[in-house]
PDB file of C-alpha atoms in Angstrom:
ATOM      1  CA  MET A 242       0.000   0.000   0.000  1.00 69.00           C
ATOM      2  CA  ALA A 243       1.276   3.459  -0.946  1.00 70.00           C
ATOM      3  CA  THR A 244       0.327   6.376   1.294  1.00 73.00           C
ATOM      4  CA  THR A 245       0.697  10.112   0.682  1.00 73.00           C
ATOM      5  CA  ASN A 246      -0.159  12.624   3.413  1.00 72.00           C
ATOM      6  CA  ASN A 247       0.035  16.328   2.512  1.00 74.00           C
ATOM      7  CA  ASN A 248      -1.455  17.507   5.833  1.00 85.00           C
ATOM      8  CA  ARG A 249      -4.968  18.217   4.573  1.00 95.00           C
ATOM      9  CA  VAL A 250      -5.597  15.170   2.379  1.00 97.00           C
ATOM     10  CA  VAL A 251      -4.417  11.588   2.838  1.00 97.00           C
ATOM     11  CA  LEU A 252      -4.115   9.392  -0.266  1.00 97.00           C
ATOM     12  CA  GLU A 253      -3.772   5.617   0.058  1.00 97.00           C
ATOM     13  CA  ILE A 254      -3.537   3.296  -2.945  1.00 97.00           C
ATOM     14  CA  ASP A 255      -3.979  -0.425  -2.423  1.00 97.00           C
ATOM     15  CA  GLN A 256      -4.296  -2.892  -5.307  1.00 95.00           C
ATOM     16  CA  GLY A 257      -5.455  -0.195  -7.685  1.00 97.00           C
ATOM     17  CA  ILE A 258      -8.077   1.301  -5.363  1.00 98.00           C
ATOM     18  CA  ALA A 259      -7.304   4.814  -4.146  1.00 98.00           C
ATOM     19  CA  THR A 260      -8.799   6.137  -0.917  1.00 98.00           C
ATOM     20  CA  VAL A 261      -8.740   9.917  -0.531  1.00 98.00           C
ATOM     21  CA  THR A 262      -9.484  11.236   2.959  1.00 98.00           C
ATOM     22  CA  LEU A 263     -10.190  14.876   3.698  1.00 98.00           C
ATOM     23  CA  ASN A 264      -8.162  15.241   6.864  1.00 97.00           C
ATOM     24  CA  ARG A 265      -9.137  18.229   8.949  1.00 97.00           C
ATOM     25  CA  PRO A 266     -11.480  16.498  11.386  1.00 97.00           C
ATOM     26  CA  ASP A 267     -11.220  19.114  14.142  1.00 97.00           C
ATOM     27  CA  LYS A 268     -12.922  21.566  11.740  1.00 97.00           C
ATOM     28  CA  TYR A 269     -15.323  19.033  10.200  1.00 98.00           C
ATOM     29  CA  ASN A 270     -13.011  19.047   7.172  1.00 98.00           C
ATOM     30  CA  GLY A 271     -13.831  22.671   6.441  1.00 97.00           C
ATOM     31  CA  LEU A 272     -12.159  24.104   3.359  1.00 98.00           C
ATOM     32  CA  ASP A 273      -9.238  26.426   4.040  1.00 97.00           C
ATOM     33  CA  MET A 274      -6.679  27.421   1.414  1.00 97.00           C
ATOM     34  CA  ALA A 275      -4.421  24.489   2.262  1.00 97.00           C
ATOM     35  CA  MET A 276      -7.364  22.111   1.752  1.00 97.00           C
ATOM     36  CA  PHE A 277      -8.176  23.635  -1.644  1.00 97.00           C
ATOM     37  CA  ASP A 278      -4.578  23.193  -2.780  1.00 97.00           C
ATOM     38  CA  ALA A 279      -4.343  19.652  -1.393  1.00 97.00           C
ATOM     39  CA  ILE A 280      -7.532  18.476  -3.127  1.00 98.00           C
ATOM     40  CA  VAL A 281      -6.385  19.855  -6.474  1.00 97.00           C
ATOM     41  CA  ALA A 282      -2.973  18.230  -6.040  1.00 97.00           C
ATOM     42  CA  VAL A 283      -4.467  14.808  -5.349  1.00 97.00           C
ATOM     43  CA  THR A 284      -6.844  14.969  -8.326  1.00 98.00           C
ATOM     44  CA  ARG A 285      -3.906  15.742 -10.592  1.00 96.00           C
ATOM     45  CA  GLN A 286      -1.900  12.880  -9.126  1.00 97.00           C
ATOM     46  CA  LEU A 287      -4.763  10.448  -9.647  1.00 97.00           C
ATOM     47  CA  LYS A 288      -5.305  11.660 -13.190  1.00 97.00           C
ATOM     48  CA  LYS A 289      -1.724  10.729 -14.072  1.00 96.00           C
ATOM     49  CA  ASP A 290      -1.640   7.369 -12.266  1.00 97.00           C
ATOM     50  CA  ARG A 291      -2.796   4.789 -14.813  1.00 97.00           C
ATOM     51  CA  SER A 292      -2.732   1.995 -12.244  1.00 97.00           C
ATOM     52  CA  VAL A 293      -5.695   3.466 -10.311  1.00 98.00           C
ATOM     53  CA  ARG A 294      -8.909   1.600 -11.049  1.00 98.00           C
ATOM     54  CA  ALA A 295     -11.350   3.300  -8.653  1.00 98.00           C
ATOM     55  CA  VAL A 296     -11.322   6.137  -6.120  1.00 98.00           C
ATOM     56  CA  ILE A 297     -13.101   6.400  -2.769  1.00 98.00           C
ATOM     57  CA  LEU A 298     -13.447   9.949  -1.429  1.00 98.00           C
ATOM     58  CA  LYS A 299     -14.327  10.364   2.250  1.00 98.00           C
ATOM     59  CA  GLY A 300     -13.931  12.640   5.248  1.00 98.00           C
ATOM     60  CA  ALA A 301     -12.104  11.941   8.514  1.00 98.00           C
ATOM     61  CA  GLY A 302     -13.891  12.315  11.828  1.00 98.00           C
ATOM     62  CA  GLU A 303     -17.536  13.235  12.258  1.00 97.00           C
ATOM     63  CA  ALA A 304     -18.289  14.766   8.853  1.00 98.00           C
ATOM     64  CA  PHE A 305     -17.577  14.510   5.158  1.00 98.00           C
ATOM     65  CA  CYS A 306     -17.080  18.266   4.744  1.00 98.00           C
ATOM     66  CA  SER A 307     -18.805  21.245   6.344  1.00 97.00           C
ATOM     67  CA  GLY A 308     -17.974  23.572   3.458  1.00 96.00           C
ATOM     68  CA  LEU A 309     -15.876  26.713   3.280  1.00 96.00           C
ATOM     69  CA  ASP A 310     -14.082  27.735   6.466  1.00 95.00           C
ATOM     70  CA  VAL A 311     -15.130  31.357   6.045  1.00 92.00           C
ATOM     71  CA  ALA A 312     -13.385  32.587   9.182  1.00 92.00           C
ATOM     72  CA  LYS A 313     -10.043  31.104   8.150  1.00 94.00           C
ATOM     73  CA  VAL A 314     -10.194  32.060   4.478  1.00 95.00           C
ATOM     74  CA  SER A 315     -11.450  35.608   5.071  1.00 91.00           C
ATOM     75  CA  LYS A 316      -8.502  36.474   7.314  1.00 94.00           C
ATOM     76  CA  ASN A 317      -6.673  37.369   4.130  1.00 95.00           C
ATOM     77  CA  PRO A 318      -8.857  39.064   1.466  1.00 90.00           C
ATOM     78  CA  VAL A 319      -6.345  38.005  -1.191  1.00 95.00           C
ATOM     79  CA  ASN A 320      -7.559  34.436  -0.686  1.00 95.00           C
ATOM     80  CA  PHE A 321     -10.868  35.191  -2.414  1.00 92.00           C
ATOM     81  CA  LEU A 322      -8.954  36.520  -5.400  1.00 92.00           C
ATOM     82  CA  LYS A 323      -6.918  33.298  -5.476  1.00 94.00           C
ATOM     83  CA  LEU A 324     -10.101  31.246  -5.380  1.00 96.00           C
ATOM     84  CA  LEU A 325     -12.044  33.111  -8.049  1.00 94.00           C
ATOM     85  CA  VAL A 326      -9.441  34.154 -10.624  1.00 93.00           C
ATOM     86  CA  LYS A 327      -9.315  31.887 -13.659  1.00 89.00           C
ATOM     87  CA  PRO A 328      -5.708  31.628 -14.823  1.00 82.00           C
ATOM     88  CA  GLY A 329      -4.726  31.347 -18.466  1.00 83.00           C
ATOM     89  CA  ARG A 330      -7.010  29.229 -20.631  1.00 84.00           C
ATOM     90  CA  LYS A 331      -8.382  27.064 -17.830  1.00 89.00           C
ATOM     91  CA  ILE A 332     -12.148  26.657 -17.772  1.00 94.00           C
ATOM     92  CA  SER A 333     -12.318  26.504 -13.974  1.00 96.00           C
ATOM     93  CA  ASN A 334     -10.833  28.465 -11.080  1.00 96.00           C
ATOM     94  CA  LEU A 335      -9.426  27.094  -7.812  1.00 97.00           C
ATOM     95  CA  ALA A 336     -12.798  27.215  -6.034  1.00 97.00           C
ATOM     96  CA  GLN A 337     -14.381  25.197  -8.856  1.00 97.00           C
ATOM     97  CA  ASP A 338     -11.464  22.801  -9.206  1.00 97.00           C
ATOM     98  CA  VAL A 339     -12.170  20.997  -5.912  1.00 98.00           C
ATOM     99  CA  GLY A 340     -15.478  19.754  -7.321  1.00 98.00           C
ATOM    100  CA  TYR A 341     -14.924  19.780 -11.045  1.00 97.00           C
ATOM    101  CA  LEU A 342     -11.536  18.058 -11.335  1.00 98.00           C
ATOM    102  CA  TRP A 343     -12.880  14.748 -10.003  1.00 98.00           C
ATOM    103  CA  ARG A 344     -14.605  14.489 -13.370  1.00 97.00           C
ATOM    104  CA  ASP A 345     -11.192  14.531 -15.062  1.00 96.00           C
ATOM    105  CA  VAL A 346      -9.884  11.561 -13.060  1.00 98.00           C
ATOM    106  CA  PRO A 347     -10.089   8.639 -15.544  1.00 97.00           C
ATOM    107  CA  ALA A 348     -11.430   6.246 -12.911  1.00 98.00           C
ATOM    108  CA  PRO A 349     -14.807   6.113 -11.178  1.00 98.00           C
ATOM    109  CA  VAL A 350     -14.954   8.258  -8.021  1.00 98.00           C
ATOM    110  CA  ILE A 351     -17.235   7.246  -5.153  1.00 99.00           C
ATOM    111  CA  ALA A 352     -17.917   9.886  -2.503  1.00 98.00           C
ATOM    112  CA  VAL A 353     -18.792   8.464   0.929  1.00 98.00           C
ATOM    113  CA  THR A 354     -20.750  11.007   2.948  1.00 98.00           C
ATOM    114  CA  HIS A 355     -21.643  11.099   6.632  1.00 98.00           C
ATOM    115  CA  GLY A 356     -22.291  13.692   9.285  1.00 98.00           C
ATOM    116  CA  TYR A 357     -22.363  16.990   7.396  1.00 97.00           C
ATOM    117  CA  CYS A 358     -22.073  17.647   3.671  1.00 98.00           C
ATOM    118  CA  PHE A 359     -22.649  21.371   3.320  1.00 98.00           C
ATOM    119  CA  GLY A 360     -21.942  24.044   0.723  1.00 97.00           C
ATOM    120  CA  GLY A 361     -18.550  23.455  -0.843  1.00 97.00           C
ATOM    121  CA  GLY A 362     -18.468  19.976   0.674  1.00 98.00           C
ATOM    122  CA  PHE A 363     -21.671  19.072  -1.145  1.00 98.00           C
ATOM    123  CA  GLN A 364     -20.235  20.434  -4.383  1.00 98.00           C
ATOM    124  CA  ILE A 365     -17.143  18.254  -3.937  1.00 98.00           C
ATOM    125  CA  ALA A 366     -19.391  15.211  -3.499  1.00 98.00           C
ATOM    126  CA  LEU A 367     -21.381  16.182  -6.600  1.00 98.00           C
ATOM    127  CA  GLY A 368     -18.151  16.062  -8.597  1.00 98.00           C
ATOM    128  CA  ALA A 369     -17.858  12.342  -7.881  1.00 98.00           C
ATOM    129  CA  ASP A 370     -19.461   9.757 -10.143  1.00 98.00           C
ATOM    130  CA  PHE A 371     -21.347   8.128  -7.266  1.00 98.00           C
ATOM    131  CA  ARG A 372     -22.411   9.151  -3.762  1.00 98.00           C
ATOM    132  CA  PHE A 373     -22.915   6.577  -1.009  1.00 98.00           C
ATOM    133  CA  SER A 374     -24.373   8.059   2.163  1.00 98.00           C
ATOM    134  CA  THR A 375     -25.701   7.300   5.605  1.00 98.00           C
ATOM    135  CA  SER A 376     -29.418   8.002   5.912  1.00 98.00           C
ATOM    136  CA  ASP A 377     -28.836  10.667   8.562  1.00 98.00           C
ATOM    137  CA  CYS A 378     -26.089  12.602   6.765  1.00 98.00           C
ATOM    138  CA  GLU A 379     -27.168  16.243   6.495  1.00 98.00           C
ATOM    139  CA  PHE A 380     -26.863  18.009   3.143  1.00 98.00           C
ATOM    140  CA  SER A 381     -27.361  21.625   2.166  1.00 98.00           C
ATOM    141  CA  ILE A 382     -26.572  24.002  -0.678  1.00 98.00           C
ATOM    142  CA  MET A 383     -25.874  26.514   2.038  1.00 96.00           C
ATOM    143  CA  GLU A 384     -24.392  29.508   0.225  1.00 96.00           C
ATOM    144  CA  THR A 385     -27.542  31.664   0.159  1.00 96.00           C
ATOM    145  CA  LYS A 386     -27.697  31.480   3.951  1.00 95.00           C
ATOM    146  CA  TRP A 387     -24.607  33.719   3.833  1.00 92.00           C
ATOM    147  CA  GLY A 388     -25.860  35.875   0.975  1.00 94.00           C
ATOM    148  CA  LEU A 389     -23.834  34.044  -1.675  1.00 94.00           C
ATOM    149  CA  ILE A 390     -24.410  31.645  -4.565  1.00 96.00           C
ATOM    150  CA  PRO A 391     -22.777  28.228  -5.075  1.00 97.00           C
ATOM    151  CA  ASP A 392     -19.588  28.665  -7.098  1.00 96.00           C
ATOM    152  CA  MET A 393     -17.679  25.391  -6.875  1.00 97.00           C
ATOM    153  CA  SER A 394     -18.906  23.770 -10.130  1.00 97.00           C
ATOM    154  CA  LEU A 395     -22.461  22.974  -8.969  1.00 97.00           C
ATOM    155  CA  THR A 396     -23.904  24.485 -12.141  1.00 96.00           C
ATOM    156  CA  VAL A 397     -22.279  21.668 -14.107  1.00 96.00           C
ATOM    157  CA  THR A 398     -22.779  18.744 -11.739  1.00 97.00           C
ATOM    158  CA  LEU A 399     -26.225  19.399 -10.229  1.00 97.00           C
ATOM    159  CA  ARG A 400     -28.016  19.785 -13.551  1.00 95.00           C
ATOM    160  CA  GLU A 401     -27.170  16.190 -14.444  1.00 94.00           C
ATOM    161  CA  LEU A 402     -29.035  14.882 -11.390  1.00 97.00           C
ATOM    162  CA  ILE A 403     -32.190  16.928 -10.746  1.00 97.00           C
ATOM    163  CA  SER A 404     -34.710  19.264 -12.393  1.00 97.00           C
ATOM    164  CA  ILE A 405     -34.116  22.989 -12.586  1.00 97.00           C
ATOM    165  CA  ASP A 406     -37.005  23.870 -10.252  1.00 98.00           C
ATOM    166  CA  LEU A 407     -35.657  21.589  -7.529  1.00 98.00           C
ATOM    167  CA  ALA A 408     -32.150  22.975  -8.034  1.00 98.00           C
ATOM    168  CA  LYS A 409     -33.514  26.494  -7.598  1.00 98.00           C
ATOM    169  CA  GLU A 410     -35.484  25.515  -4.502  1.00 98.00           C
ATOM    170  CA  LEU A 411     -32.552  23.860  -2.733  1.00 98.00           C
ATOM    171  CA  THR A 412     -30.243  26.736  -3.635  1.00 98.00           C
ATOM    172  CA  MET A 413     -32.602  29.607  -2.773  1.00 98.00           C
ATOM    173  CA  THR A 414     -33.781  28.151   0.545  1.00 98.00           C
ATOM    174  CA  ALA A 415     -30.444  26.623   1.670  1.00 98.00           C
ATOM    175  CA  ARG A 416     -32.545  24.114   3.578  1.00 98.00           C
ATOM    176  CA  ARG A 417     -31.047  21.018   5.119  1.00 98.00           C
ATOM    177  CA  PHE A 418     -32.117  17.544   4.053  1.00 98.00           C
ATOM    178  CA  ASN A 419     -30.937  14.088   5.042  1.00 98.00           C
ATOM    179  CA  GLY A 420     -29.491  11.204   3.080  1.00 98.00           C
ATOM    180  CA  ALA A 421     -32.849   9.461   2.691  1.00 97.00           C
ATOM    181  CA  GLU A 422     -34.397  12.551   1.076  1.00 98.00           C
ATOM    182  CA  ALA A 423     -31.271  13.085  -1.003  1.00 98.00           C
ATOM    183  CA  LYS A 424     -31.731   9.565  -2.389  1.00 98.00           C
ATOM    184  CA  GLU A 425     -35.367  10.288  -3.255  1.00 98.00           C
ATOM    185  CA  MET A 426     -34.294  13.431  -5.120  1.00 98.00           C
ATOM    186  CA  GLY A 427     -31.577  11.577  -7.037  1.00 97.00           C
ATOM    187  CA  LEU A 428     -28.671  13.346  -5.353  1.00 98.00           C
ATOM    188  CA  VAL A 429     -27.366  10.211  -3.640  1.00 98.00           C
ATOM    189  CA  SER A 430     -26.678   6.913  -5.408  1.00 98.00           C
ATOM    190  CA  ARG A 431     -27.095   4.638  -2.378  1.00 98.00           C
ATOM    191  CA  VAL A 432     -28.131   5.011   1.263  1.00 98.00           C
ATOM    192  CA  CYS A 433     -26.313   2.464   3.410  1.00 95.00           C
ATOM    193  CA  ASP A 434     -25.749   1.576   7.041  1.00 97.00           C
ATOM    194  CA  ASP A 435     -22.046   1.350   6.216  1.00 98.00           C
ATOM    195  CA  PRO A 436     -21.444   3.399   3.060  1.00 98.00           C
ATOM    196  CA  LEU A 437     -17.663   3.010   3.243  1.00 98.00           C
ATOM    197  CA  ALA A 438     -17.889  -0.794   3.219  1.00 98.00           C
ATOM    198  CA  GLU A 439     -20.328  -0.670   0.297  1.00 98.00           C
ATOM    199  CA  ALA A 440     -18.085   1.758  -1.568  1.00 98.00           C
ATOM    200  CA  GLN A 441     -15.100  -0.536  -1.060  1.00 98.00           C
ATOM    201  CA  ALA A 442     -17.074  -3.535  -2.364  1.00 98.00           C
ATOM    202  CA  PHE A 443     -18.263  -1.514  -5.362  1.00 98.00           C
ATOM    203  CA  ALA A 444     -14.711  -0.327  -6.074  1.00 98.00           C
ATOM    204  CA  ARG A 445     -13.499  -3.933  -6.082  1.00 98.00           C
ATOM    205  CA  GLU A 446     -16.311  -4.854  -8.478  1.00 98.00           C
ATOM    206  CA  LEU A 447     -15.333  -2.030 -10.831  1.00 98.00           C
ATOM    207  CA  SER A 448     -11.685  -3.090 -10.677  1.00 96.00           C
ATOM    208  CA  GLU A 449     -12.672  -6.435 -12.204  1.00 96.00           C
ATOM    209  CA  ARG A 450     -13.663  -4.698 -15.442  1.00 97.00           C
ATOM    210  CA  SER A 451     -11.354  -3.463 -18.166  1.00 98.00           C
ATOM    211  CA  PRO A 452      -9.838  -0.182 -16.934  1.00 97.00           C
ATOM    212  CA  ASP A 453      -9.996   1.128 -20.493  1.00 97.00           C
ATOM    213  CA  ALA A 454     -13.723   0.386 -20.809  1.00 98.00           C
ATOM    214  CA  VAL A 455     -14.469   1.907 -17.388  1.00 98.00           C
ATOM    215  CA  ALA A 456     -12.442   5.065 -18.072  1.00 97.00           C
ATOM    216  CA  ALA A 457     -13.966   5.432 -21.540  1.00 97.00           C
ATOM    217  CA  SER A 458     -17.472   4.957 -20.119  1.00 98.00           C
ATOM    218  CA  LYS A 459     -16.912   7.775 -17.637  1.00 98.00           C
ATOM    219  CA  LEU A 460     -15.576  10.072 -20.337  1.00 97.00           C
ATOM    220  CA  LEU A 461     -18.388   9.102 -22.711  1.00 98.00           C
ATOM    221  CA  PHE A 462     -21.177  10.129 -20.363  1.00 97.00           C
ATOM    222  CA  ASN A 463     -19.396  13.239 -19.100  1.00 96.00           C
ATOM    223  CA  ARG A 464     -18.978  14.459 -22.657  1.00 96.00           C
ATOM    224  CA  THR A 465     -22.393  13.483 -24.048  1.00 97.00           C
ATOM    225  CA  TRP A 466     -25.014  13.749 -21.288  1.00 94.00           C
ATOM    226  CA  SER A 467     -26.267  17.149 -22.479  1.00 92.00           C
ATOM    227  CA  ALA A 468     -24.619  17.165 -25.896  1.00 95.00           C
ATOM    228  CA  PRO A 469     -26.467  17.306 -29.242  1.00 96.00           C
ATOM    229  CA  ASP A 470     -27.136  13.958 -30.893  1.00 97.00           C
ATOM    230  CA  LYS A 471     -24.382  14.322 -33.492  1.00 97.00           C
ATOM    231  CA  ALA A 472     -21.723  15.098 -30.883  1.00 97.00           C
ATOM    232  CA  ALA A 473     -22.894  12.234 -28.644  1.00 97.00           C
ATOM    233  CA  LEU A 474     -22.815   9.703 -31.462  1.00 98.00           C
ATOM    234  CA  ASP A 475     -19.407  10.926 -32.582  1.00 98.00           C
ATOM    235  CA  TRP A 476     -18.042  10.405 -29.063  1.00 97.00           C
ATOM    236  CA  GLU A 477     -19.329   6.807 -29.051  1.00 97.00           C
ATOM    237  CA  THR A 478     -17.411   5.998 -32.216  1.00 98.00           C
ATOM    238  CA  ARG A 479     -14.325   7.975 -31.240  1.00 97.00           C
ATOM    239  CA  LEU A 480     -13.892   6.188 -27.922  1.00 97.00           C
ATOM    240  CA  GLN A 481     -14.789   2.745 -29.250  1.00 97.00           C
ATOM    241  CA  LYS A 482     -12.010   3.038 -31.799  1.00 97.00           C
ATOM    242  CA  LYS A 483      -9.558   3.702 -28.975  1.00 95.00           C
ATOM    243  CA  ILE A 484     -10.391   0.483 -27.079  1.00 96.00           C
ATOM    244  CA  LEU A 485     -11.547  -2.002 -29.725  1.00 96.00           C
ATOM    245  CA  ALA A 486      -9.060  -4.882 -30.185  1.00 94.00           C
ATOM    246  CA  ARG A 487      -6.558  -3.278 -27.803  1.00 96.00           C
ATOM    247  CA  THR A 488      -4.834  -5.317 -25.115  1.00 97.00           C
ATOM    248  CA  ASN A 489      -7.367  -4.764 -22.319  1.00 96.00           C
ATOM    249  CA  GLN A 490     -10.315  -5.398 -24.611  1.00 97.00           C
ATOM    250  CA  ARG A 491      -8.761  -8.704 -25.698  1.00 97.00           C
ATOM    251  CA  THR A 492      -8.103  -9.480 -22.027  1.00 97.00           C
ATOM    252  CA  ALA A 493     -11.790  -8.880 -21.225  1.00 97.00           C
ATOM    253  CA  VAL A 494     -12.750 -11.415 -23.880  1.00 97.00           C
ATOM    254  CA  ALA A 495     -10.231 -13.923 -22.518  1.00 97.00           C
ATOM    255  CA  ARG A 496     -11.487 -13.471 -18.947  1.00 97.00           C
ATOM    256  CA  ASN A 497     -14.999 -14.291 -20.122  1.00 95.00           C
ATOM    257  CA  THR A 498     -14.008 -17.290 -22.250  1.00 96.00           C
ATOM    258  CA  SER A 499     -10.707 -19.071 -21.748  1.00 95.00           C
ATOM    259  CA  ASP A 500      -8.633 -17.406 -19.028  1.00 96.00           C
ATOM    260  CA  PRO A 501     -10.681 -15.884 -16.152  1.00 94.00           C
ATOM    261  CA  GLU A 502      -7.538 -14.960 -14.179  1.00 94.00           C
ATOM    262  CA  LYS A 503      -5.813 -13.073 -16.977  1.00 96.00           C
ATOM    263  CA  ALA A 504      -4.639  -9.711 -15.612  1.00 96.00           C
ATOM    264  CA  TYR A 505      -5.469  -6.363 -17.146  1.00 97.00           C
ATOM    265  CA  GLU A 506      -2.753  -3.884 -17.988  1.00 96.00           C
ATOM    266  CA  ASP A 507      -2.874  -0.344 -16.627  1.00 96.00           C
ATOM    267  CA  ARG A 508      -5.421   1.785 -18.445  1.00 94.00           C
ATOM    268  CA  ARG A 509      -4.394   3.617 -21.550  1.00 90.00           C
ATOM    269  CA  GLY A 510      -4.751   7.357 -22.070  1.00 87.00           C
ATOM    270  CA  PHE A 511      -7.752   8.901 -23.742  1.00 79.00           C
TER     271      PHE A 511
END
């Protein structure tokens, strides 16, 4: 097992499954500048590591993430400039990166939520491909409580899950709702007594599939979910050409016919 600890985020990789832990439990994993930087760093590391087959994203202590640590960040007004400025030709700024960049990791990301999942924390969870939660986890798009709007990539991730009227309601009211209601609304994939154990089992299941097919599936839906028909169909063909008859696709056939123990190679780039 390989472990990386950069003070705010702990990354452990074991047999191709990466576990990312937000590690500021004394502050309910509230987002300070060091946490923003650490999350971005770990997403970039995972994006480059072709051996990673699945990612579990969780919070240490009593909460997943309570959102922005306003008191800490606002001590230096320059911090808000750092968060909101979009450098160069990037499509997202630092505030948005902590939610959006999980979409760029070429492996499925499973957020495991418990305790509190508020504001920026909720937007981080929305950036994952799946959300496994306890029934009593509390969620909120909390920004309007403080006279703000959500600005950590929610406009991209939330629209894929719920209707616009519900998105407006949750954002405008900033009301709290639990994991059971989140599941009913489509914001949570599974409600579990032990979401971490279920996420680990699901990650192992995903790791038994071709890493190329899994990575391409993630990219396919991220690129086509709201795309015009022509663009969506083009993406199907484009990605299929990149995996058809390649080593991992041939291995998948062998595992289902003649050699069930044949090992996959690390995923290829897309």
